[in-house]
PDB file of C-alpha atoms in Angstrom:
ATOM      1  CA  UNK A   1    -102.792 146.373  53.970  1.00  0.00           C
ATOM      2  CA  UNK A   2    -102.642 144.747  57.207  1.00  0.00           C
ATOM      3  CA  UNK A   3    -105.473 143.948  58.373  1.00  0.00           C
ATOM      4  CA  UNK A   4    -105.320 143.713  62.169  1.00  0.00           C
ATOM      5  CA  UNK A   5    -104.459 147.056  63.994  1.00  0.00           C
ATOM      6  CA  UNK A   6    -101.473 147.512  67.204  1.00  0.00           C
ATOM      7  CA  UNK A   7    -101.615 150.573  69.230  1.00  0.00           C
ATOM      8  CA  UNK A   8    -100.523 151.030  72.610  1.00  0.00           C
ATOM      9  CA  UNK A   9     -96.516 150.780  72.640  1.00  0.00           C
ATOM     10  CA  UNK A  10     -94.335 153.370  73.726  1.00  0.00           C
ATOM     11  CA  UNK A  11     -91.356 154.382  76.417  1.00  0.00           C
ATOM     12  CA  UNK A  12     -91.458 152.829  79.290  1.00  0.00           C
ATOM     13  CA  UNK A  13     -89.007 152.623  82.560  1.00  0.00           C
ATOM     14  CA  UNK A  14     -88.506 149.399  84.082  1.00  0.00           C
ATOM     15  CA  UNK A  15     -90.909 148.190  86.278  1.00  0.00           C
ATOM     16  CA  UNK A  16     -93.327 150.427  84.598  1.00  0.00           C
ATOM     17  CA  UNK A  17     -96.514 149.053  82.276  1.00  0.00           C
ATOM     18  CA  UNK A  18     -98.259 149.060  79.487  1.00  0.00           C
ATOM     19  CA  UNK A  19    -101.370 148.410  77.526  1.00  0.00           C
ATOM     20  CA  UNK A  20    -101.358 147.081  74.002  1.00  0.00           C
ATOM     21  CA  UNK A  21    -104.521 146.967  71.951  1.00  0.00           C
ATOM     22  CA  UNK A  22    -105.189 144.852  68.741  1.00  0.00           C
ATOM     23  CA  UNK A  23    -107.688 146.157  66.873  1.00  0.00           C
ATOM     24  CA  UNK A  24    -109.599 143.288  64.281  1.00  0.00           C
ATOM     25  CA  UNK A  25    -112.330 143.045  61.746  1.00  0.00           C
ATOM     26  CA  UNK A  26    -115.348 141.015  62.495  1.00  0.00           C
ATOM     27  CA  UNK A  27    -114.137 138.122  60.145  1.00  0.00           C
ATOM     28  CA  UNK A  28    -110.776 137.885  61.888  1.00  0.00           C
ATOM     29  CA  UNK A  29    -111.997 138.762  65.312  1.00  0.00           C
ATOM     30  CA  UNK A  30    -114.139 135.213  65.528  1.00  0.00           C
ATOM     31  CA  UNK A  31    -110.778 133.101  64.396  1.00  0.00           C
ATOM     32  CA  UNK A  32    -110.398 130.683  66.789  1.00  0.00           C
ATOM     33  CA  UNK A  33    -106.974 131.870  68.156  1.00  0.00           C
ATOM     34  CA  UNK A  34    -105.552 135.356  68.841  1.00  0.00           C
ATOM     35  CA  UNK A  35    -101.795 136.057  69.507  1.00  0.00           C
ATOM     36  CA  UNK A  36     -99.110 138.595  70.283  1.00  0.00           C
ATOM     37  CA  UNK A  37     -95.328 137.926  69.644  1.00  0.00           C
ATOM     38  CA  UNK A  38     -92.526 140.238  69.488  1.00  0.00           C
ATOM     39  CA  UNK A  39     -89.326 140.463  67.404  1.00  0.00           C
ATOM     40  CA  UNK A  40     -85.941 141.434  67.801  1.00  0.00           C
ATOM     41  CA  UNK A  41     -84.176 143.293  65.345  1.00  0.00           C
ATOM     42  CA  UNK A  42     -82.435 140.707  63.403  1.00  0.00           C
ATOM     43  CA  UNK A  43     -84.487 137.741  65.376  1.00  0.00           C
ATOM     44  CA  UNK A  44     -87.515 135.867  63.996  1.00  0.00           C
ATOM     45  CA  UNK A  45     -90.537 136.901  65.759  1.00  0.00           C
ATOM     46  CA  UNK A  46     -91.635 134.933  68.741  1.00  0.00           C
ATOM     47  CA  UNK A  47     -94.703 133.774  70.409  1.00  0.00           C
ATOM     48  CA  UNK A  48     -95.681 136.001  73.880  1.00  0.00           C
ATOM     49  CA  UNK A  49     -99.047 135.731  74.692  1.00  0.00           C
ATOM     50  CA  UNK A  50    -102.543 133.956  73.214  1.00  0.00           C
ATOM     51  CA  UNK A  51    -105.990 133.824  73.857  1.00  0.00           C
ATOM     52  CA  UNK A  52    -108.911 131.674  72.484  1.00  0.00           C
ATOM     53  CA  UNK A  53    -112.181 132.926  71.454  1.00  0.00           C
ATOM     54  CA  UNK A  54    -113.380 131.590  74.457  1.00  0.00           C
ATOM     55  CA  UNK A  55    -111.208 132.858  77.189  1.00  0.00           C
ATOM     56  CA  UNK A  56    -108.548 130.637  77.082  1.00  0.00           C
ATOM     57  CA  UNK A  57    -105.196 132.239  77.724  1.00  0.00           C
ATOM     58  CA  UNK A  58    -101.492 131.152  77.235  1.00  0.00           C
ATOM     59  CA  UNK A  59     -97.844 132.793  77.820  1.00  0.00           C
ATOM     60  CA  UNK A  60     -94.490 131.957  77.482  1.00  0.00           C
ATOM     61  CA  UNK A  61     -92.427 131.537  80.651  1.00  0.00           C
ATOM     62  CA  UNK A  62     -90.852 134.695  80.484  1.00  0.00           C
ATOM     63  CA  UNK A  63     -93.899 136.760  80.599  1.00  0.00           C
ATOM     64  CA  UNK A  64     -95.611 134.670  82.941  1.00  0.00           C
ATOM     65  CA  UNK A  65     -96.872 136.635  85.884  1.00  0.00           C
ATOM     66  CA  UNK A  66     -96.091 139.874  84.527  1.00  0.00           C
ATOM     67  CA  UNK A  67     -98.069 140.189  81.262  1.00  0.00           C
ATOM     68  CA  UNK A  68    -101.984 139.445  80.910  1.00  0.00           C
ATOM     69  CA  UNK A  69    -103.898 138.887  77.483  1.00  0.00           C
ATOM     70  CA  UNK A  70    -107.730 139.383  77.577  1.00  0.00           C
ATOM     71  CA  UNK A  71    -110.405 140.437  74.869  1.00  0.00           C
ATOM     72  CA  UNK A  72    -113.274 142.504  74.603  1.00  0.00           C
ATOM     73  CA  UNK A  73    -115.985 141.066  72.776  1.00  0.00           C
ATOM     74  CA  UNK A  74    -117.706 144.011  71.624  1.00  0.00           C
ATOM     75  CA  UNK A  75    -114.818 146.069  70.769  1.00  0.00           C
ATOM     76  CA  UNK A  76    -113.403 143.415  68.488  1.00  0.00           C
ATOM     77  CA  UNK A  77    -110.584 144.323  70.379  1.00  0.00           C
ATOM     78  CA  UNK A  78    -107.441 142.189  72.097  1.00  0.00           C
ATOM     79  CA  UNK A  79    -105.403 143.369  74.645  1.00  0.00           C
ATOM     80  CA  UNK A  80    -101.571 142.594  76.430  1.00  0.00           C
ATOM     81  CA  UNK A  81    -101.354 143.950  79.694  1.00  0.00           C
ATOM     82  CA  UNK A  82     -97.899 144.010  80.351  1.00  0.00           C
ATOM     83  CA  UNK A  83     -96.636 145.043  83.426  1.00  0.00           C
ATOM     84  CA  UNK A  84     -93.714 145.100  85.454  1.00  0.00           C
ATOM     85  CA  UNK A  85     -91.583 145.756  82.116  1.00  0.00           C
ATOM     86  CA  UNK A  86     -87.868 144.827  81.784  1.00  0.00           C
ATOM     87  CA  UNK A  87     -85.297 146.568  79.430  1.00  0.00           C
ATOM     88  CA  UNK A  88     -85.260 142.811  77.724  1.00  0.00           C
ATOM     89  CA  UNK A  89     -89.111 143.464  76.818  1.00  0.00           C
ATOM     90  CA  UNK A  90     -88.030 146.012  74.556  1.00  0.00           C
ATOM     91  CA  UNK A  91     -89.123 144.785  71.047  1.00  0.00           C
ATOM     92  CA  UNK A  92     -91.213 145.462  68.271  1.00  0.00           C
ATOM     93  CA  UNK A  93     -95.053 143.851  69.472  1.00  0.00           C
ATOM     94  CA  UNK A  94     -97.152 142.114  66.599  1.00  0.00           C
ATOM     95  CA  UNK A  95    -100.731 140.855  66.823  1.00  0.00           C
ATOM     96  CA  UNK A  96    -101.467 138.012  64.798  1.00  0.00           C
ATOM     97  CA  UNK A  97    -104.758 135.429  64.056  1.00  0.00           C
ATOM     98  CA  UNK A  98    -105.187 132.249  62.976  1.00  0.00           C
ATOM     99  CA  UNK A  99    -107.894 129.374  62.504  1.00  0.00           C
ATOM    100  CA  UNK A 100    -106.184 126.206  63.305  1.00  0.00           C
ATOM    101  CA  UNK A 101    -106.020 126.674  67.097  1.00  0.00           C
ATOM    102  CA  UNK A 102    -103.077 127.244  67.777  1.00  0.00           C
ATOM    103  CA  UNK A 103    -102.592 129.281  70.431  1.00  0.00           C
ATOM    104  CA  UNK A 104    -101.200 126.515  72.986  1.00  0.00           C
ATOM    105  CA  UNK A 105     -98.713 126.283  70.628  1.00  0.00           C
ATOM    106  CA  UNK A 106     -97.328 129.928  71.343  1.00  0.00           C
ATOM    107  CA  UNK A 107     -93.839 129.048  73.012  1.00  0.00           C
ATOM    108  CA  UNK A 108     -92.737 127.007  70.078  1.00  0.00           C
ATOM    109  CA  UNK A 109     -90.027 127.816  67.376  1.00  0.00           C
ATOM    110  CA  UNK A 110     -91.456 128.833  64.293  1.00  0.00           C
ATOM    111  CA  UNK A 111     -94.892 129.096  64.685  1.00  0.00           C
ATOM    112  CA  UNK A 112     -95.656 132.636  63.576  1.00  0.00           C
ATOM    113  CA  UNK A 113     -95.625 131.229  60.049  1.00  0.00           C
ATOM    114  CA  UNK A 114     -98.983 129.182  60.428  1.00  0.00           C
ATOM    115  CA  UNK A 115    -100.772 132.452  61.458  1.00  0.00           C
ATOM    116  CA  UNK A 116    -102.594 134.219  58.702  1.00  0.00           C
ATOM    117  CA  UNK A 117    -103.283 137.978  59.465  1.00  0.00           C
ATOM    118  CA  UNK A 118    -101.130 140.035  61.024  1.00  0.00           C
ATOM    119  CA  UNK A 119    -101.245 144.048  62.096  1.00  0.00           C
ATOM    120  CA  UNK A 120     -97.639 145.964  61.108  1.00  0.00           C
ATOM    121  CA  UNK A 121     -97.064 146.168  64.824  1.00  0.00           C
ATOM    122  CA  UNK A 122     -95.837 148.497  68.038  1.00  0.00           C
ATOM    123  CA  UNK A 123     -92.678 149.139  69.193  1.00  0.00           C
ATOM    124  CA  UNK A 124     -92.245 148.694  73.221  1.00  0.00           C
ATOM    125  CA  UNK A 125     -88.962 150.436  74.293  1.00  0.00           C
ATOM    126  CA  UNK A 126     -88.353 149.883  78.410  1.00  0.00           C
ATOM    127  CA  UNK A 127     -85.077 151.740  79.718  1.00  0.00           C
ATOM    128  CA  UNK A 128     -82.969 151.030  82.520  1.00  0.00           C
TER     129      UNK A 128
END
């Protein structure tokens, strides 16, 4: 059972936006690191967005200025703001935790596989 919880996704036109909500358990919800990636079908899944227990946000350059992560402390709850939406966004959205800190490390190859809990996703479609 996954543990962590997506809702939010649906069909979108471009230009249009979104809200995706992650949804954790107390014990996850304090991990030091909180991310969202997306996958292609037939692609690995890849790093979009990540924010820190603290505040501390990142995002890979092609969501920059268009999507925005943030948390709510007291809903145990993470969100991706994603607005502006392109037809390339399309994609099936995962949340994802881990403990080691890594969410500068969010534009790198590979890097889903060091992150420990994981929800069974949303799927984002944005038409043309």
């Amino acid at each position: 059972q996954a543990p962590l919880v997506e809702s939010g996704g649906g069909s979108v036109q471009a230009g249009g936006s979104l809200r995706l909500s992650c949804s954790a358990p107390e014990y996850i919800y304090r991990h030091t690191c909180i991310s969202w990636f997306r996958q292609y079908p037939g692609k690995e899944r890849e790093g979009v967005a990540s924010i820190y227990s603290e505040g501390l946000t990142y995002y890979v350059d092609s969501v920059k200025g268009r999507f925005s992560v943030s948390h709510d402390d007291a809903k145990n709850t993470v969100y991706l703001q994603m607005n502006s939406l392109k037809p390339e966004d399309s994609a099936q959205y995962y949340c994802a935790a881990n403990s080691d800190g890594l969410c500068s490390k969010i534009g790198e190859s590979g890097v889903a596989a060091y992150y420990i809990y994981w929800g069974r996703g949303t799927q984002v479609t944005v038409s043309s």
